[in-house]
mmCIF file of C-alpha atoms and ligand atoms in Angstrom:
data_model
loop_
_atom_site.group_PDB
_atom_site.id
_atom_site.type_symbol
_atom_site.label_atom_id
_atom_site.label_comp_id
_atom_site.label_asym_id
_atom_site.label_seq_id
_atom_site.Cartn_x
_atom_site.Cartn_y
_atom_site.Cartn_z
ATOM 1 C CA UNK A 9 48.856 94.003 98.990
ATOM 2 C CA UNK A 10 52.523 94.222 99.575
ATOM 3 C CA UNK A 11 54.493 91.119 97.548
ATOM 4 C CA UNK A 12 56.205 89.321 100.620
ATOM 5 C CA UNK A 13 60.079 89.271 100.217
ATOM 6 C CA UNK A 14 61.448 86.364 98.704
ATOM 7 C CA UNK A 15 63.793 84.217 100.887
ATOM 8 C CA UNK A 16 67.222 83.134 99.941
ATOM 9 C CA UNK A 17 68.536 81.070 102.489
ATOM 10 C CA UNK A 18 68.052 77.480 103.345
ATOM 11 C CA UNK A 19 68.075 76.750 107.024
ATOM 12 C CA UNK A 20 68.468 73.031 108.323
ATOM 13 C CA UNK A 21 67.331 72.461 111.831
ATOM 14 C CA UNK A 22 66.377 68.729 113.777
ATOM 15 C CA UNK A 23 67.675 66.564 116.658
ATOM 16 C CA UNK A 24 71.379 65.363 116.418
ATOM 17 C CA UNK A 25 71.998 62.655 113.890
ATOM 18 C CA UNK A 26 69.564 63.502 111.383
ATOM 19 C CA UNK A 27 71.764 64.478 108.861
ATOM 20 C CA UNK A 28 71.832 68.439 109.166
ATOM 21 C CA UNK A 29 75.740 68.788 108.193
ATOM 22 C CA UNK A 30 75.740 66.265 105.269
ATOM 23 C CA UNK A 31 72.667 66.880 104.103
ATOM 24 C CA UNK A 32 73.704 70.659 103.900
ATOM 25 C CA UNK A 33 77.047 70.163 102.489
ATOM 26 C CA UNK A 34 75.672 67.968 100.007
ATOM 27 C CA UNK A 35 72.218 70.412 98.948
ATOM 28 C CA UNK A 36 74.644 73.565 98.962
ATOM 29 C CA UNK A 37 76.774 71.396 96.286
ATOM 30 C CA UNK A 38 74.093 70.859 94.341
ATOM 31 C CA UNK A 39 72.806 74.232 94.184
ATOM 32 C CA UNK A 40 75.910 76.182 94.025
ATOM 33 C CA UNK A 41 75.305 77.578 97.145
ATOM 34 C CA UNK A 42 77.618 78.672 99.803
ATOM 35 C CA UNK A 43 77.816 76.132 102.826
ATOM 36 C CA UNK A 44 77.762 77.622 106.661
ATOM 37 C CA UNK A 45 77.984 74.991 109.235
ATOM 38 C CA UNK A 46 76.847 76.539 112.614
ATOM 39 C CA UNK A 47 78.694 74.743 114.897
ATOM 40 C CA UNK A 48 82.125 75.501 113.083
ATOM 41 C CA UNK A 49 81.580 78.624 113.536
ATOM 42 C CA UNK A 50 80.831 79.045 116.656
ATOM 43 C CA UNK A 51 84.227 76.439 117.354
ATOM 44 C CA UNK A 52 86.195 79.111 115.305
ATOM 45 C CA UNK A 53 84.651 82.509 117.451
ATOM 46 C CA UNK A 54 85.414 80.502 120.414
ATOM 47 C CA UNK A 55 88.739 79.209 119.701
ATOM 48 C CA UNK A 56 87.687 75.768 121.101
ATOM 49 C CA UNK A 57 85.864 72.801 120.326
ATOM 50 C CA UNK A 58 82.244 72.379 121.372
ATOM 51 C CA UNK A 59 83.397 69.933 123.906
ATOM 52 C CA UNK A 60 85.491 72.639 125.269
ATOM 53 C CA UNK A 61 82.938 74.813 125.152
ATOM 54 C CA UNK A 62 80.585 73.054 127.140
ATOM 55 C CA UNK A 63 83.228 71.774 129.746
ATOM 56 C CA UNK A 64 84.312 76.089 130.344
ATOM 57 C CA UNK A 65 81.356 77.717 129.797
ATOM 58 C CA UNK A 66 78.575 75.928 130.569
ATOM 59 C CA UNK A 67 75.812 74.552 128.106
ATOM 60 C CA UNK A 68 74.301 78.244 129.112
ATOM 61 C CA UNK A 69 77.704 79.537 127.778
ATOM 62 C CA UNK A 70 77.663 77.637 124.596
ATOM 63 C CA UNK A 71 73.807 79.221 123.547
ATOM 64 C CA UNK A 72 74.688 82.700 124.383
ATOM 65 C CA UNK A 73 77.692 82.043 121.323
ATOM 66 C CA UNK A 74 74.642 80.279 119.516
ATOM 67 C CA UNK A 75 72.627 83.409 119.410
ATOM 68 C CA UNK A 76 75.588 85.919 118.722
ATOM 69 C CA UNK A 77 76.922 83.245 115.570
ATOM 70 C CA UNK A 78 73.396 83.716 114.390
ATOM 71 C CA UNK A 79 72.967 87.284 114.814
ATOM 72 C CA UNK A 80 76.159 87.461 112.631
ATOM 73 C CA UNK A 81 75.283 85.629 109.742
ATOM 74 C CA UNK A 82 71.906 87.758 109.437
ATOM 75 C CA UNK A 83 73.271 89.386 106.341
ATOM 76 C CA UNK A 84 74.583 86.250 104.266
ATOM 77 C CA UNK A 85 72.176 85.441 101.117
ATOM 78 C CA UNK A 86 71.797 82.362 98.962
ATOM 79 C CA UNK A 87 73.275 80.185 101.802
ATOM 80 C CA UNK A 88 72.828 77.097 102.792
ATOM 81 C CA UNK A 89 72.888 76.869 106.769
ATOM 82 C CA UNK A 90 73.206 73.695 108.763
ATOM 83 C CA UNK A 91 72.175 74.394 112.605
ATOM 84 C CA UNK A 92 73.138 72.731 115.785
ATOM 85 C CA UNK A 93 70.051 70.090 117.638
ATOM 86 C CA UNK A 94 69.244 72.883 120.354
ATOM 87 C CA UNK A 95 69.054 76.080 118.035
ATOM 88 C CA UNK A 96 65.118 76.034 118.223
ATOM 89 C CA UNK A 97 65.325 76.596 121.721
ATOM 90 C CA UNK A 98 66.106 80.471 121.561
ATOM 91 C CA UNK A 99 62.986 81.477 119.652
ATOM 92 C CA UNK A 100 65.487 84.799 118.660
ATOM 93 C CA UNK A 101 67.510 82.067 116.533
ATOM 94 C CA UNK A 102 64.541 81.271 114.841
ATOM 95 C CA UNK A 103 63.091 84.967 114.220
ATOM 96 C CA UNK A 104 66.681 85.643 112.581
ATOM 97 C CA UNK A 105 66.859 82.257 110.370
ATOM 98 C CA UNK A 106 63.479 82.842 109.336
ATOM 99 C CA UNK A 107 64.013 86.446 107.890
ATOM 100 C CA UNK A 108 65.937 85.624 105.009
ATOM 101 C CA UNK A 109 65.118 81.940 104.982
ATOM 102 C CA UNK A 110 63.159 79.033 104.903
ATOM 103 C CA UNK A 111 63.482 76.563 107.560
ATOM 104 C CA UNK A 112 63.296 72.891 106.886
ATOM 105 C CA UNK A 113 63.329 70.381 109.744
ATOM 106 C CA UNK A 114 64.851 66.789 109.241
ATOM 107 C CA UNK A 115 63.285 64.343 111.555
ATOM 108 C CA UNK A 116 64.016 60.874 111.777
ATOM 109 C CA UNK A 117 62.929 57.713 114.419
ATOM 110 C CA UNK A 118 64.556 57.764 117.717
ATOM 111 C CA UNK A 119 65.876 54.188 116.269
ATOM 112 C CA UNK A 120 67.624 55.808 113.608
ATOM 113 C CA UNK A 121 69.013 58.702 115.578
ATOM 114 C CA UNK A 122 70.619 56.185 118.218
ATOM 115 C CA UNK A 123 72.331 54.507 115.471
ATOM 116 C CA UNK A 124 73.426 57.642 114.164
ATOM 117 C CA UNK A 125 74.424 59.256 117.156
ATOM 118 C CA UNK A 126 76.062 56.386 118.685
ATOM 119 C CA UNK A 127 79.272 56.687 117.213
ATOM 120 C CA UNK A 128 80.339 60.224 117.913
ATOM 121 C CA UNK A 129 79.203 60.801 121.552
ATOM 122 C CA UNK A 130 82.186 62.333 122.820
ATOM 123 C CA UNK A 131 81.658 64.929 119.955
ATOM 124 C CA UNK A 132 78.252 65.486 121.602
ATOM 125 C CA UNK A 133 78.460 66.942 124.930
ATOM 126 C CA UNK A 134 74.713 66.669 125.865
ATOM 127 C CA UNK A 135 74.869 62.833 125.124
ATOM 128 C CA UNK A 136 77.962 62.260 126.332
ATOM 129 C CA UNK A 137 76.482 60.920 129.902
ATOM 130 C CA UNK A 138 76.080 57.505 131.508
ATOM 131 C CA UNK A 139 72.601 56.154 129.294
ATOM 132 C CA UNK A 140 72.430 58.216 126.211
ATOM 133 C CA UNK A 141 69.595 56.183 125.319
ATOM 134 C CA UNK A 142 67.132 58.002 128.251
ATOM 135 C CA UNK A 143 68.675 61.467 127.398
ATOM 136 C CA UNK A 144 68.241 61.424 123.681
ATOM 137 C CA UNK A 145 64.221 60.359 125.034
ATOM 138 C CA UNK A 146 63.905 63.115 127.138
ATOM 139 C CA UNK A 147 65.712 65.585 124.596
ATOM 140 C CA UNK A 148 63.308 64.500 121.926
ATOM 141 C CA UNK A 149 60.513 64.720 123.751
ATOM 142 C CA UNK A 150 60.884 67.809 124.893
ATOM 143 C CA UNK A 151 62.187 69.402 122.124
ATOM 144 C CA UNK A 152 59.719 67.942 119.340
ATOM 145 C CA UNK A 153 56.988 70.694 119.696
ATOM 146 C CA UNK A 154 59.956 73.365 118.927
ATOM 147 C CA UNK A 155 60.912 71.846 115.509
ATOM 148 C CA UNK A 156 57.405 71.640 114.472
ATOM 149 C CA UNK A 157 56.738 75.257 115.874
ATOM 150 C CA UNK A 158 59.938 76.270 113.734
ATOM 151 C CA UNK A 159 59.485 74.361 110.618
ATOM 152 C CA UNK A 160 58.475 75.568 107.140
ATOM 153 C CA UNK A 161 59.317 72.145 105.483
ATOM 154 C CA UNK A 162 59.453 68.839 107.309
ATOM 155 C CA UNK A 163 61.184 66.191 105.804
ATOM 156 C CA UNK A 164 61.478 62.468 107.224
ATOM 157 C CA UNK A 165 65.009 61.061 106.790
ATOM 158 C CA UNK A 166 64.404 57.918 108.486
ATOM 159 C CA UNK A 167 64.417 55.967 105.403
ATOM 160 C CA UNK A 168 66.281 57.975 103.146
ATOM 161 C CA UNK A 169 69.965 58.299 102.375
ATOM 162 C CA UNK A 170 71.852 61.562 102.083
ATOM 163 C CA UNK A 171 71.340 62.111 98.056
ATOM 164 C CA UNK A 172 67.228 61.178 98.919
ATOM 165 C CA UNK A 173 66.611 63.825 101.297
ATOM 166 C CA UNK A 174 68.645 66.395 99.305
ATOM 167 C CA UNK A 175 66.530 64.880 96.217
ATOM 168 C CA UNK A 176 63.360 65.711 98.483
ATOM 169 C CA UNK A 177 64.462 68.906 99.698
ATOM 170 C CA UNK A 178 65.179 70.448 96.293
ATOM 171 C CA UNK A 179 61.833 69.027 94.663
ATOM 172 C CA UNK A 180 59.610 70.623 97.706
ATOM 173 C CA UNK A 181 61.316 74.071 97.368
ATOM 174 C CA UNK A 182 60.492 74.145 93.681
ATOM 175 C CA UNK A 183 56.995 74.282 94.386
ATOM 176 C CA UNK A 184 57.098 77.009 97.293
ATOM 177 C CA UNK A 185 56.074 80.324 96.312
ATOM 178 C CA UNK A 186 58.246 82.322 98.882
ATOM 179 C CA UNK A 187 61.529 80.509 97.645
ATOM 180 C CA UNK A 188 63.650 81.020 95.013
ATOM 181 C CA UNK A 189 65.791 77.727 93.568
HETATM 182 C C1 S3P B 408 73.563 70.000 120.368
HETATM 183 C C2 S3P B 408 73.942 69.832 118.777
HETATM 184 C C3 S3P B 408 75.432 69.861 118.496
HETATM 185 C C4 S3P B 408 75.963 70.890 119.017
HETATM 186 C C5 S3P B 408 75.766 70.831 120.483
HETATM 187 C C6 S3P B 408 74.226 71.007 120.899
HETATM 188 C C7 S3P B 408 71.749 69.919 120.591
HETATM 189 O O1 S3P B 408 75.123 69.839 117.004
HETATM 190 O O2 S3P B 408 75.336 72.221 118.486
HETATM 191 O O3 S3P B 408 76.604 69.441 120.780
HETATM 192 O O4 S3P B 408 71.710 70.802 121.982
HETATM 193 O O5 S3P B 408 71.160 69.391 120.183
HETATM 194 P P1 S3P B 408 74.344 68.600 116.279
HETATM 195 O O6 S3P B 408 72.722 68.651 116.092
HETATM 196 O O7 S3P B 408 75.298 68.938 114.705
HETATM 197 O O8 S3P B 408 75.102 67.403 116.692
#
């Protein structure tokens, strides 16, 4: 039987406020790898901020840019990628991320997500609404199966700080045959 190619990238997925960016940055530093923040790359490509993209081009325009940006990093190796919370909505994104990498789903309880996102709703157009609590509940319910289907590894971050999550990811990857740490 042919050996499976070893994956070298780590892609972090999960709902807004689950710590993908802070965990990704720390994880990349610990592993001596390049860190790619997908939303920052999208902003750079568009020449405007995420709220401006949503305002001018709508969510559809943003999703299109998200797809193109992931396509643009396909050739990267040995990188840690923090994805935006909605990356799972287009299967093509997950197929591309899985090609060269392992997908780690960071999950957290709705209460923790609420607490972690309430400080910066303005930078998250999807939560910049009259009733962000209901919006979070709706989105979480709809997206849960997408995250679960995409995940190779799931880490519950509810009771962990950034270093705790990073430690757990490293431990889990050490025991993963298809991944070289
Ligand atoms: C989104 C999450 C955001 C950003 C955009 C859309 C989403 O990223 O990509 O506002 O659909 O969940 P974070 O998950 O890093 O906040």
